[in-house]
Amino acid sequence: MDTLILGLPVAYYIAMVAKVLVAFVFVLLTVAYATYAERKIIGHMQVRLGPMRTGWHGLLQPIADGVKLFFKEEIVPSQASKFAFLLAPLVALVPAFISFAVIPFGDTVTIAGYKVPLQIAAYYDQAGAEVFDMNVGVLYILAMASLGVYGIVLAGWSSNSKYSLLGGLRSAAQMVSYELAAGLSIIAVFMLSESLSLHRIVAAQADGAWYAFKQPLAFVIFFICSLAEINRTPFDLPEAETELVSGFCTEYSSMKYAMFFMAEYANMVTVCAVTVTLFLGGWHGPSILPGWCWFVAKVYFLIFCCMWIRATYPRYRYDQLMRLGWKVFLPLSLLNIVATALWVMFISK
Amino acid sequence: MESIFFIVVAAVAVISSLLVITCKNPINSALSLVMTFFCLATFYVMLDAPFLAVTQVIVYAGAIMVLIIFVIMLLNIRTETAKRSSHAVFAGSALGIFVLFQTCLFLMRGGMTGAPGPLDHAAIVKAGHVELIGKALFTDFLLPFEITSILLLAAIVGAVILAKKKI
């Protein structure tokens, strides 16, 4: 047990792999059942039943969908740019999942005498005294979010179809503009937490003083901008069915199409998890339930809110979307930074 | 273990940067460049500079390359078979040889390798990488920092004036 690899006991690596597997499988399952939940919830909001046929109340629907998509014919348009066309779904999917590496999803657990934090990219030192995690965690998430654009842009360009190209262009412009406002809005959180590490941001909210209460403006701006960044309704212009057939994924079929779909839902789960971590106290909650339960509950609540928003609001027009991003959210988040800076300088100290 | 990882990443970096200049299709070139940036970011992480790594990905891979790809898509450049300017080839290879020569010189003298600065691994872990950079940026290097931001502001204003006919 005491063999060291790169200065850490073997148990640390076992724990690391276990965390990766558990988190990955859990996110995958959530993604699968988010598609079901979305159809069910929107169905009931529109006084329909949603899927009912496969299994009890349609509970096996995600599996049926998966099997169906798996056996569909794989089509690559003859004029498509093959390499980019095959690469695009992967590029869309991978950043959505690897963002989870830095999100703390629970309290510390003790395995075989070693303390293990429930966060993939973090470990305790051997004395169990201090956590080492990536101290640029939030920036890492922003970086991965900015890589997600490539998937959609590439899909749009490589399909060699005008609808796809327009969808890809729209999405590139939209994601780049909203990334800015989302990034600026969380600076106010860093000012209060004095750290970029997600572990410490969660620890700073341990007493129930969630940043959603201290920074309501930043919370609202971040959540809305994140919705825009992952192309959720009301900002789903890249795949606006009424104008662009299906936008960037028009030419895709079979599992490649499924991968875009999975990327969309995985992005939604990631964004909700990041929002919970930054603004809603992470895994902290009354101690009647273990930490990870609170984390999952909060994330699921936000996912429900996303679906609620989808059922409520119509799609934005493109110029409205750009105006909202650049002329409303960007100045507001800058204002919020100035106000927070003044507050930290003169009132809190 | 670390050196094996370094060799793998370095190989990917070299191959992808070769692809940048050999790909016929401008989009594929741009993608290879993104891959190169990503490898560079990995090197920064291995050198205990996570902030630099993340900034590399956000700024270069996430913003600048997206804009470049955006422009390529808008202009709809097809596979470029037009003659490349021979001046560029000559100047590029001259510059490449010069940089290679300089690097070799530095490596041979040992001036760039193994010279420890005031910050070692323990200091970085203790104070935090971002905190150290922030402090240095806003105290010792305040003037260059402000000058750079004025420069960027001028560039933004210039872009707006060039792009918009009526303001």
Short mmCIF file of C-alpha atoms in Angstrom, two decimals:
data_model
loop_
_atom_site.label_atom_id
_atom_site.label_comp_id
_atom_site.label_asym_id
_atom_site.label_seq_id
_atom_site.Cartn_x
_atom_site.Cartn_y
_atom_site.Cartn_z
CA MET A 1 0.00 0.00 0.00
CA ASP A 2 2.89 2.33 0.63
CA THR A 3 4.52 2.19 -2.77
CA LEU A 4 4.84 5.70 -4.08
CA ILE A 5 4.26 6.78 -7.67
CA LEU A 6 5.32 10.38 -8.29
CA GLY A 7 5.30 10.95 -4.56
CA LEU A 8 1.78 9.66 -3.91
CA PRO A 9 0.58 6.28 -2.61
CA VAL A 10 -1.08 3.84 -5.01
CA ALA A 11 -4.41 4.25 -3.21
CA TYR A 12 -4.58 7.83 -4.47
CA TYR A 13 -4.50 6.66 -8.06
CA ILE A 14 -7.11 3.98 -7.43
CA ALA A 15 -9.35 6.59 -5.82
CA MET A 16 -8.74 8.92 -8.77
CA VAL A 17 -9.78 6.31 -11.33
CA ALA A 18 -12.82 5.36 -9.24
CA LYS A 19 -13.90 9.00 -9.06
CA VAL A 20 -13.53 9.43 -12.80
CA LEU A 21 -15.61 6.32 -13.51
CA VAL A 22 -18.36 7.18 -11.04
CA ALA A 23 -18.66 10.79 -12.17
CA PHE A 24 -18.55 9.89 -15.87
CA VAL A 25 -21.16 7.15 -15.64
CA PHE A 26 -23.36 9.35 -13.50
CA VAL A 27 -23.20 12.23 -15.97
CA LEU A 28 -23.90 9.86 -18.86
CA LEU A 29 -26.98 8.48 -17.11
CA THR A 30 -28.15 11.98 -16.26
CA VAL A 31 -27.71 12.98 -19.89
CA ALA A 32 -29.73 9.99 -21.08
CA TYR A 33 -32.56 10.61 -18.66
CA ALA A 34 -32.46 14.39 -19.14
CA THR A 35 -33.77 13.78 -22.67
CA TYR A 36 -36.63 11.76 -21.20
CA ALA A 37 -37.27 14.29 -18.44
CA GLU A 38 -37.33 17.13 -20.92
CA ARG A 39 -39.97 15.46 -23.08
CA LYS A 40 -42.00 14.48 -20.05
CA ILE A 41 -41.81 17.87 -18.32
CA ILE A 42 -42.53 19.92 -21.42
CA GLY A 43 -45.28 17.47 -22.28
CA HIS A 44 -47.02 17.99 -18.96
CA MET A 45 -46.50 21.76 -19.13
CA GLN A 46 -48.29 21.72 -22.47
CA VAL A 47 -51.03 19.42 -21.12
CA ARG A 48 -49.76 16.40 -23.06
CA LEU A 49 -48.50 13.14 -21.64
CA GLY A 50 -45.09 12.91 -23.32
CA PRO A 51 -43.61 9.48 -24.06
CA MET A 52 -45.85 6.71 -22.65
CA ARG A 53 -45.32 3.59 -24.79
CA THR A 54 -41.87 2.16 -23.93
CA GLY A 55 -41.91 0.87 -20.39
CA TRP A 56 -43.92 2.25 -17.47
CA HIS A 57 -44.75 5.87 -18.37
CA GLY A 58 -42.13 5.68 -21.12
CA LEU A 59 -39.25 5.10 -18.71
CA LEU A 60 -37.30 3.02 -21.25
CA GLN A 61 -37.56 5.74 -23.90
CA PRO A 62 -33.86 6.85 -23.73
CA ILE A 63 -32.75 3.25 -24.30
CA ALA A 64 -35.13 2.87 -27.21
CA ASP A 65 -33.90 6.16 -28.70
CA GLY A 66 -30.30 5.09 -28.28
CA VAL A 67 -30.86 1.73 -29.97
CA LYS A 68 -32.78 3.37 -32.79
CA LEU A 69 -30.07 5.96 -33.46
CA PHE A 70 -27.40 3.30 -33.24
CA PHE A 71 -28.92 1.26 -36.06
CA LYS A 72 -29.63 4.18 -38.36
CA GLU A 73 -27.66 4.45 -41.57
CA GLU A 74 -24.45 6.42 -41.35
CA ILE A 75 -24.43 9.11 -44.04
CA VAL A 76 -21.51 11.30 -45.03
CA PRO A 77 -22.43 13.87 -47.71
CA SER A 78 -20.32 13.35 -50.83
CA GLN A 79 -19.19 17.00 -50.93
CA ALA A 80 -18.42 17.15 -47.22
CA SER A 81 -14.94 17.71 -45.90
CA LYS A 82 -14.55 14.20 -44.47
CA PHE A 83 -11.99 14.70 -41.74
CA ALA A 84 -13.67 17.71 -40.18
CA PHE A 85 -17.09 16.12 -40.62
CA LEU A 86 -16.09 13.06 -38.60
CA LEU A 87 -14.15 15.10 -36.05
CA ALA A 88 -16.88 17.63 -35.25
CA PRO A 89 -19.19 15.48 -33.06
CA LEU A 90 -16.22 14.40 -30.96
CA VAL A 91 -15.02 17.96 -30.55
CA ALA A 92 -18.50 18.94 -29.41
CA LEU A 93 -18.82 16.07 -26.94
CA VAL A 94 -15.44 15.89 -25.23
CA PRO A 95 -15.20 19.42 -23.72
CA ALA A 96 -18.70 19.02 -22.31
CA PHE A 97 -17.59 16.00 -20.29
CA ILE A 98 -14.08 16.96 -19.25
CA SER A 99 -15.25 20.18 -17.61
CA PHE A 100 -16.54 17.94 -14.85
CA ALA A 101 -12.98 17.16 -13.74
CA VAL A 102 -12.71 20.28 -11.60
CA ILE A 103 -16.21 20.40 -10.10
CA PRO A 104 -16.35 19.32 -6.43
CA PHE A 105 -19.42 17.11 -6.16
CA GLY A 106 -19.30 16.11 -2.52
CA ASP A 107 -17.62 16.15 0.85
CA THR A 108 -14.38 14.36 1.68
CA VAL A 109 -14.62 10.59 2.09
CA THR A 110 -12.10 8.37 3.85
CA ILE A 111 -11.03 5.26 1.92
CA ALA A 112 -8.44 2.83 3.37
CA GLY A 113 -7.13 5.45 5.76
CA TYR A 114 -6.65 8.09 3.10
CA LYS A 115 -8.81 11.18 2.80
CA VAL A 116 -10.19 11.61 -0.67
CA PRO A 117 -12.02 14.75 -1.80
CA LEU A 118 -14.98 14.12 -4.11
CA GLN A 119 -13.54 16.15 -6.97
CA ILE A 120 -11.73 14.43 -9.80
CA ALA A 121 -8.80 16.83 -10.19
CA ALA A 122 -7.94 17.15 -6.50
CA TYR A 123 -6.11 15.19 -3.83
CA TYR A 124 -5.12 15.55 -0.18
CA ASP A 125 -1.49 15.53 0.84
CA GLN A 126 -0.42 12.39 2.67
CA ALA A 127 -1.00 13.87 6.10
CA GLY A 128 -4.58 14.57 5.04
CA ALA A 129 -4.21 18.20 6.00
CA GLU A 130 -4.55 20.23 2.85
CA VAL A 131 -6.25 19.80 -0.49
CA PHE A 132 -4.33 20.34 -3.67
CA ASP A 133 -6.55 21.10 -6.58
CA MET A 134 -6.22 23.01 -9.77
CA ASN A 135 -6.11 26.58 -8.52
CA VAL A 136 -7.40 27.88 -11.82
CA GLY A 137 -10.49 25.65 -11.82
CA VAL A 138 -12.99 28.24 -13.02
CA LEU A 139 -10.76 29.38 -15.85
CA TYR A 140 -10.35 25.76 -16.89
CA ILE A 141 -14.12 25.50 -17.25
CA LEU A 142 -14.22 28.70 -19.31
CA ALA A 143 -11.42 27.32 -21.49
CA MET A 144 -13.27 24.07 -22.12
CA ALA A 145 -16.46 25.98 -22.87
CA SER A 146 -14.61 28.02 -25.44
CA LEU A 147 -13.34 24.82 -27.09
CA GLY A 148 -16.90 23.54 -27.42
CA VAL A 149 -17.51 26.14 -30.14
CA TYR A 150 -15.27 24.22 -32.53
CA GLY A 151 -17.57 21.22 -32.65
CA ILE A 152 -20.49 23.26 -33.88
CA VAL A 153 -18.49 25.53 -36.18
CA LEU A 154 -16.76 22.55 -37.78
CA ALA A 155 -20.00 20.66 -38.17
CA GLY A 156 -21.52 23.68 -39.88
CA TRP A 157 -18.64 24.24 -42.21
CA SER A 158 -17.74 20.67 -43.12
CA SER A 159 -21.27 19.58 -44.03
CA ASN A 160 -21.09 21.83 -47.10
CA SER A 161 -24.72 22.86 -46.86
CA LYS A 162 -26.05 26.38 -46.50
CA TYR A 163 -28.27 25.66 -43.53
CA SER A 164 -25.42 24.04 -41.65
CA LEU A 165 -23.06 26.87 -42.50
CA LEU A 166 -25.51 29.50 -41.30
CA GLY A 167 -26.13 27.54 -38.10
CA GLY A 168 -22.41 27.22 -37.51
CA LEU A 169 -21.77 30.92 -38.12
CA ARG A 170 -24.58 31.97 -35.85
CA SER A 171 -23.40 29.71 -33.11
CA ALA A 172 -19.81 30.94 -33.35
CA ALA A 173 -20.87 34.56 -33.05
CA GLN A 174 -23.32 33.78 -30.26
CA MET A 175 -20.94 31.71 -28.18
CA VAL A 176 -18.07 34.16 -28.48
CA SER A 177 -20.25 37.11 -27.47
CA TYR A 178 -21.88 35.42 -24.50
CA GLU A 179 -18.67 33.86 -23.25
CA LEU A 180 -17.44 37.37 -22.54
CA ALA A 181 -20.40 38.38 -20.40
CA ALA A 182 -20.42 35.03 -18.57
CA GLY A 183 -16.70 35.31 -17.84
CA LEU A 184 -17.01 38.88 -16.60
CA SER A 185 -20.00 38.13 -14.38
CA ILE A 186 -18.12 35.52 -12.34
CA ILE A 187 -15.22 37.90 -11.64
CA ALA A 188 -17.42 39.37 -8.90
CA VAL A 189 -17.48 35.91 -7.29
CA PHE A 190 -13.69 35.67 -7.36
CA MET A 191 -13.48 39.04 -5.65
CA LEU A 192 -15.52 37.73 -2.73
CA SER A 193 -13.97 34.26 -2.53
CA GLU A 194 -10.41 35.50 -3.24
CA SER A 195 -9.67 32.28 -5.07
CA LEU A 196 -10.10 30.69 -8.49
CA SER A 197 -10.19 27.19 -7.10
CA LEU A 198 -13.68 25.71 -7.11
CA HIS A 199 -12.90 23.79 -3.95
CA ARG A 200 -12.25 27.02 -2.07
CA ILE A 201 -15.20 28.83 -3.62
CA VAL A 202 -17.44 26.06 -2.28
CA ALA A 203 -15.71 26.21 1.11
CA ALA A 204 -16.33 29.97 1.24
CA GLN A 205 -20.08 29.31 0.97
CA ALA A 206 -20.13 26.67 3.70
CA ASP A 207 -22.00 28.87 6.17
CA GLY A 208 -25.02 29.12 3.90
CA ALA A 209 -24.08 32.56 2.59
CA TRP A 210 -24.47 31.51 -1.03
CA TYR A 211 -23.13 33.80 -3.68
CA ALA A 212 -26.53 33.74 -5.32
CA PHE A 213 -27.71 35.96 -2.44
CA LYS A 214 -24.59 38.11 -2.30
CA GLN A 215 -24.31 38.45 -6.06
CA PRO A 216 -27.85 38.09 -7.45
CA LEU A 217 -27.02 40.08 -10.57
CA ALA A 218 -23.96 37.99 -11.37
CA PHE A 219 -25.98 34.82 -10.76
CA VAL A 220 -28.73 35.82 -13.20
CA ILE A 221 -26.30 37.06 -15.85
CA PHE A 222 -24.14 33.96 -15.59
CA PHE A 223 -27.04 31.56 -15.83
CA ILE A 224 -28.65 33.29 -18.81
CA CYS A 225 -25.33 33.70 -20.62
CA SER A 226 -24.57 30.05 -20.01
CA LEU A 227 -27.89 29.09 -21.55
CA ALA A 228 -26.95 31.18 -24.57
CA GLU A 229 -23.52 29.65 -24.72
CA ILE A 230 -24.80 26.11 -24.83
CA ASN A 231 -27.51 27.03 -27.36
CA ARG A 232 -30.48 26.20 -25.18
CA THR A 233 -33.88 27.68 -25.87
CA PRO A 234 -34.62 30.67 -25.93
CA PHE A 235 -31.21 31.07 -27.56
CA ASP A 236 -31.20 27.98 -29.80
CA LEU A 237 -30.68 29.96 -32.99
CA PRO A 238 -27.96 27.66 -34.37
CA GLU A 239 -30.56 24.96 -34.88
CA ALA A 240 -33.68 27.08 -35.31
CA GLU A 241 -35.95 24.53 -37.02
CA THR A 242 -38.26 27.08 -38.56
CA GLU A 243 -35.53 28.84 -40.50
CA LEU A 244 -32.55 26.51 -40.73
CA VAL A 245 -34.07 22.98 -40.89
CA SER A 246 -31.86 21.76 -38.06
CA GLY A 247 -28.91 24.14 -38.26
CA PHE A 248 -25.42 22.78 -37.86
CA CYS A 249 -26.50 19.15 -37.49
CA THR A 250 -28.76 19.04 -40.57
CA GLU A 251 -26.48 16.68 -42.47
CA TYR A 252 -25.70 14.37 -39.59
CA SER A 253 -27.32 11.02 -38.98
CA SER A 254 -27.07 8.00 -36.72
CA MET A 255 -24.61 8.07 -33.80
CA LYS A 256 -22.93 11.27 -34.97
CA TYR A 257 -26.23 13.06 -34.60
CA ALA A 258 -26.71 11.37 -31.24
CA MET A 259 -23.34 12.67 -30.15
CA PHE A 260 -24.40 16.26 -30.83
CA PHE A 261 -27.52 15.62 -28.84
CA MET A 262 -25.53 14.14 -25.98
CA ALA A 263 -23.14 17.11 -26.12
CA GLU A 264 -26.06 19.49 -25.81
CA TYR A 265 -27.43 17.76 -22.72
CA ALA A 266 -23.99 17.16 -21.22
CA ASN A 267 -23.34 20.87 -21.63
CA MET A 268 -26.57 21.60 -19.83
CA VAL A 269 -25.59 19.32 -16.93
CA THR A 270 -22.13 20.91 -16.79
CA VAL A 271 -23.48 24.45 -16.83
CA CYS A 272 -25.95 23.62 -14.06
CA ALA A 273 -23.19 21.98 -12.01
CA VAL A 274 -20.92 25.02 -12.45
CA THR A 275 -23.74 27.37 -11.46
CA VAL A 276 -24.46 25.29 -8.37
CA THR A 277 -20.77 25.31 -7.45
CA LEU A 278 -20.25 29.02 -7.97
CA PHE A 279 -23.52 30.42 -6.72
CA LEU A 280 -25.59 27.87 -4.83
CA GLY A 281 -23.12 26.62 -2.24
CA GLY A 282 -21.92 23.51 -4.10
CA TRP A 283 -22.49 20.36 -2.07
CA HIS A 284 -23.27 22.17 1.18
CA GLY A 285 -26.69 21.74 2.73
CA PRO A 286 -28.35 20.65 5.97
CA SER A 287 -26.53 17.60 7.27
CA ILE A 288 -29.54 15.26 7.12
CA LEU A 289 -28.26 14.12 3.71
CA PRO A 290 -24.66 13.52 2.55
CA GLY A 291 -23.07 16.30 0.51
CA TRP A 292 -23.28 14.67 -2.89
CA CYS A 293 -27.05 14.27 -2.50
CA TRP A 294 -27.44 18.02 -2.06
CA PHE A 295 -25.21 18.62 -5.05
CA VAL A 296 -27.24 16.28 -7.25
CA ALA A 297 -30.52 17.74 -5.97
CA LYS A 298 -29.44 21.31 -6.74
CA VAL A 299 -28.14 20.37 -10.18
CA TYR A 300 -31.37 18.55 -11.01
CA PHE A 301 -33.39 21.54 -9.86
CA LEU A 302 -31.46 23.82 -12.21
CA ILE A 303 -31.86 21.34 -15.06
CA PHE A 304 -35.58 21.42 -14.37
CA CYS A 305 -35.43 25.23 -14.56
CA CYS A 306 -33.73 24.99 -17.97
CA MET A 307 -36.59 22.83 -19.22
CA TRP A 308 -39.11 25.16 -17.65
CA ILE A 309 -37.52 28.09 -19.50
CA ARG A 310 -37.68 26.10 -22.72
CA ALA A 311 -41.38 25.46 -22.26
CA THR A 312 -42.05 29.12 -21.43
CA TYR A 313 -40.12 31.44 -23.74
CA PRO A 314 -40.15 31.70 -27.53
CA ARG A 315 -36.89 31.91 -29.43
CA TYR A 316 -35.04 35.22 -29.66
CA ARG A 317 -34.44 36.94 -32.96
CA TYR A 318 -30.80 37.13 -33.97
CA ASP A 319 -30.41 40.90 -33.60
CA GLN A 320 -32.24 40.81 -30.25
CA LEU A 321 -29.83 38.15 -29.08
CA MET A 322 -26.77 40.16 -30.04
CA ARG A 323 -28.17 43.34 -28.53
CA LEU A 324 -28.96 41.53 -25.28
CA GLY A 325 -25.45 40.12 -25.05
CA TRP A 326 -23.39 43.16 -25.94
CA LYS A 327 -25.56 46.07 -24.84
CA VAL A 328 -27.27 44.70 -21.73
CA PHE A 329 -25.32 41.87 -20.12
CA LEU A 330 -21.81 43.13 -20.84
CA PRO A 331 -22.29 46.63 -19.31
CA LEU A 332 -24.27 45.15 -16.42
CA SER A 333 -21.55 42.68 -15.53
CA LEU A 334 -18.89 45.41 -15.78
CA LEU A 335 -21.00 47.56 -13.47
CA ASN A 336 -21.31 44.64 -11.09
CA ILE A 337 -17.54 44.23 -11.01
CA VAL A 338 -17.05 47.91 -10.16
CA ALA A 339 -19.73 47.80 -7.47
CA THR A 340 -18.26 44.65 -5.92
CA ALA A 341 -14.77 46.11 -6.01
CA LEU A 342 -15.97 49.23 -4.18
CA TRP A 343 -17.82 47.09 -1.65
CA VAL A 344 -14.78 44.89 -0.99
CA MET A 345 -12.51 47.95 -0.71
CA PHE A 346 -14.54 50.20 1.54
CA ILE A 347 -17.31 48.33 3.30
CA SER A 348 -16.32 44.73 3.97
CA LYS A 349 -12.82 45.54 5.28
CA MET B 1 6.79 8.93 -16.37
CA GLU B 2 6.85 12.68 -16.84
CA SER B 3 9.48 12.47 -19.57
CA ILE B 4 7.45 9.85 -21.48
CA PHE B 5 4.45 12.15 -21.30
CA PHE B 6 6.60 15.06 -22.47
CA ILE B 7 7.88 13.11 -25.46
CA VAL B 8 4.37 12.08 -26.51
CA VAL B 9 3.01 15.63 -26.25
CA ALA B 10 6.08 17.06 -27.97
CA ALA B 11 5.65 14.61 -30.84
CA VAL B 12 2.01 15.65 -31.22
CA ALA B 13 3.03 19.32 -31.11
CA VAL B 14 5.66 18.89 -33.81
CA ILE B 15 3.40 16.83 -36.07
CA SER B 16 0.47 19.22 -35.73
CA SER B 17 2.64 22.27 -36.37
CA LEU B 18 3.98 20.58 -39.50
CA LEU B 19 0.39 19.94 -40.55
CA VAL B 20 -0.35 23.67 -40.15
CA ILE B 21 1.98 24.48 -43.03
CA THR B 22 1.41 21.40 -45.18
CA CYS B 23 -2.39 21.12 -45.13
CA LYS B 24 -3.97 22.20 -48.41
CA ASN B 25 -7.23 23.15 -46.75
CA PRO B 26 -7.09 26.36 -44.67
CA ILE B 27 -9.59 25.04 -42.11
CA ASN B 28 -7.53 21.93 -41.48
CA SER B 29 -4.46 24.14 -41.08
CA ALA B 30 -6.30 26.24 -38.52
CA LEU B 31 -7.39 23.11 -36.64
CA SER B 32 -3.83 21.83 -36.52
CA LEU B 33 -2.81 25.18 -35.10
CA VAL B 34 -5.41 24.76 -32.36
CA MET B 35 -3.91 21.37 -31.61
CA THR B 36 -0.45 22.94 -31.39
CA PHE B 37 -1.75 25.55 -28.94
CA PHE B 38 -3.27 22.78 -26.88
CA CYS B 39 0.06 20.95 -26.71
CA LEU B 40 1.75 24.17 -25.64
CA ALA B 41 -0.85 24.52 -22.89
CA THR B 42 0.00 21.01 -21.75
CA PHE B 43 3.66 22.02 -21.52
CA TYR B 44 2.73 25.00 -19.38
CA VAL B 45 0.85 22.71 -16.99
CA MET B 46 3.91 20.48 -16.75
CA LEU B 47 6.02 23.55 -15.96
CA ASP B 48 3.76 24.43 -12.99
CA ALA B 49 2.13 27.31 -14.81
CA PRO B 50 -1.57 26.34 -14.91
CA PHE B 51 -2.73 29.95 -15.29
CA LEU B 52 -0.63 30.43 -18.39
CA ALA B 53 -1.93 27.15 -19.77
CA VAL B 54 -5.56 28.08 -19.28
CA THR B 55 -5.03 31.57 -20.70
CA GLN B 56 -3.33 30.02 -23.69
CA VAL B 57 -6.39 27.88 -24.36
CA ILE B 58 -8.94 30.65 -23.69
CA VAL B 59 -7.22 33.39 -25.67
CA TYR B 60 -5.54 31.57 -28.54
CA ALA B 61 -7.54 28.39 -29.03
CA GLY B 62 -10.85 29.75 -27.79
CA ALA B 63 -10.96 33.28 -29.14
CA ILE B 64 -8.38 34.08 -31.80
CA MET B 65 -8.59 30.79 -33.70
CA VAL B 66 -12.39 30.86 -33.61
CA LEU B 67 -12.26 34.29 -35.24
CA ILE B 68 -9.79 33.05 -37.85
CA ILE B 69 -11.98 30.05 -38.67
CA PHE B 70 -14.98 32.37 -38.75
CA VAL B 71 -13.30 34.54 -41.35
CA ILE B 72 -12.20 31.54 -43.42
CA MET B 73 -15.77 30.25 -43.38
CA LEU B 74 -17.22 33.63 -44.34
CA LEU B 75 -14.78 34.16 -47.19
CA ASN B 76 -15.37 30.55 -48.20
CA ILE B 77 -11.82 29.91 -49.30
CA ARG B 78 -11.70 26.63 -51.17
CA THR B 79 -8.69 24.36 -51.23
CA GLU B 80 -5.95 26.80 -52.00
CA THR B 81 -4.00 25.73 -55.06
CA ALA B 82 -2.83 29.19 -56.09
CA LYS B 83 0.87 29.74 -56.20
CA ARG B 84 2.40 30.58 -52.87
CA SER B 85 4.63 33.61 -52.91
CA SER B 86 8.26 32.53 -53.07
CA HIS B 87 9.29 35.50 -50.92
CA ALA B 88 7.29 34.10 -48.04
CA VAL B 89 8.97 30.71 -48.33
CA PHE B 90 12.41 32.28 -48.36
CA ALA B 91 11.73 34.68 -45.50
CA GLY B 92 10.05 31.97 -43.44
CA SER B 93 12.90 29.52 -43.77
CA ALA B 94 15.46 32.24 -43.03
CA LEU B 95 13.56 33.19 -39.89
CA GLY B 96 13.20 29.55 -38.88
CA ILE B 97 16.92 28.87 -39.25
CA PHE B 98 17.70 32.03 -37.28
CA VAL B 99 15.43 31.00 -34.38
CA LEU B 100 16.84 27.47 -34.42
CA PHE B 101 20.38 28.85 -34.32
CA GLN B 102 19.51 31.13 -31.42
CA THR B 103 17.85 28.33 -29.45
CA CYS B 104 20.84 26.05 -29.96
CA LEU B 105 23.16 28.80 -28.83
CA PHE B 106 21.20 29.38 -25.63
CA LEU B 107 20.95 25.67 -24.93
CA MET B 108 24.68 25.15 -25.45
CA ARG B 109 25.60 28.01 -23.16
CA GLY B 110 23.12 26.74 -20.58
CA GLY B 111 21.86 30.25 -19.97
CA MET B 112 18.21 29.28 -20.41
CA THR B 113 18.26 25.90 -18.73
CA GLY B 114 18.56 25.02 -15.13
CA ALA B 115 18.74 28.62 -13.95
CA PRO B 116 16.40 28.80 -10.94
CA GLY B 117 14.43 32.00 -10.43
CA PRO B 118 13.27 33.38 -7.10
CA LEU B 119 10.06 31.27 -7.31
CA ASP B 120 10.27 27.52 -6.95
CA HIS B 121 7.54 24.88 -6.90
CA ALA B 122 6.90 25.20 -3.16
CA ALA B 123 6.49 28.98 -3.33
CA ILE B 124 4.04 28.70 -6.23
CA VAL B 125 1.95 26.07 -4.47
CA LYS B 126 1.94 28.08 -1.26
CA ALA B 127 0.96 31.48 -2.63
CA GLY B 128 -0.98 30.32 -5.67
CA HIS B 129 0.06 30.89 -9.24
CA VAL B 130 -2.70 33.35 -10.11
CA GLU B 131 -2.14 35.37 -6.95
CA LEU B 132 1.57 35.73 -7.72
CA ILE B 133 0.91 36.85 -11.28
CA GLY B 134 -1.80 39.25 -10.16
CA LYS B 135 0.38 40.84 -7.53
CA ALA B 136 3.32 41.23 -9.93
CA LEU B 137 1.08 42.63 -12.64
CA PHE B 138 -0.49 45.30 -10.46
CA THR B 139 2.63 46.37 -8.56
CA ASP B 140 5.96 45.85 -10.33
CA PHE B 141 4.61 45.82 -13.86
CA LEU B 142 1.76 48.30 -13.52
CA LEU B 143 3.01 50.70 -16.20
CA PRO B 144 3.51 48.07 -18.95
CA PHE B 145 0.15 46.59 -18.00
CA GLU B 146 -1.66 49.92 -18.36
CA ILE B 147 0.17 50.74 -21.59
CA THR B 148 -0.88 47.39 -23.04
CA SER B 149 -4.50 48.03 -22.13
CA ILE B 150 -4.40 51.48 -23.77
CA LEU B 151 -2.90 49.85 -26.85
CA LEU B 152 -5.72 47.30 -26.94
CA LEU B 153 -8.30 50.05 -26.46
CA ALA B 154 -6.84 51.95 -29.40
CA ALA B 155 -7.03 48.79 -31.49
CA ILE B 156 -10.70 48.28 -30.55
CA VAL B 157 -11.59 51.90 -31.40
CA GLY B 158 -9.68 51.59 -34.64
CA ALA B 159 -11.53 48.40 -35.58
CA VAL B 160 -14.89 50.06 -34.92
CA ILE B 161 -13.97 53.12 -37.00
CA LEU B 162 -12.70 50.99 -39.89
CA ALA B 163 -15.68 48.65 -39.85
CA LYS B 164 -18.50 51.13 -39.36
CA LYS B 165 -19.10 53.80 -41.98
CA LYS B 166 -21.52 55.79 -39.86
CA ILE B 167 -21.09 56.05 -36.11
#
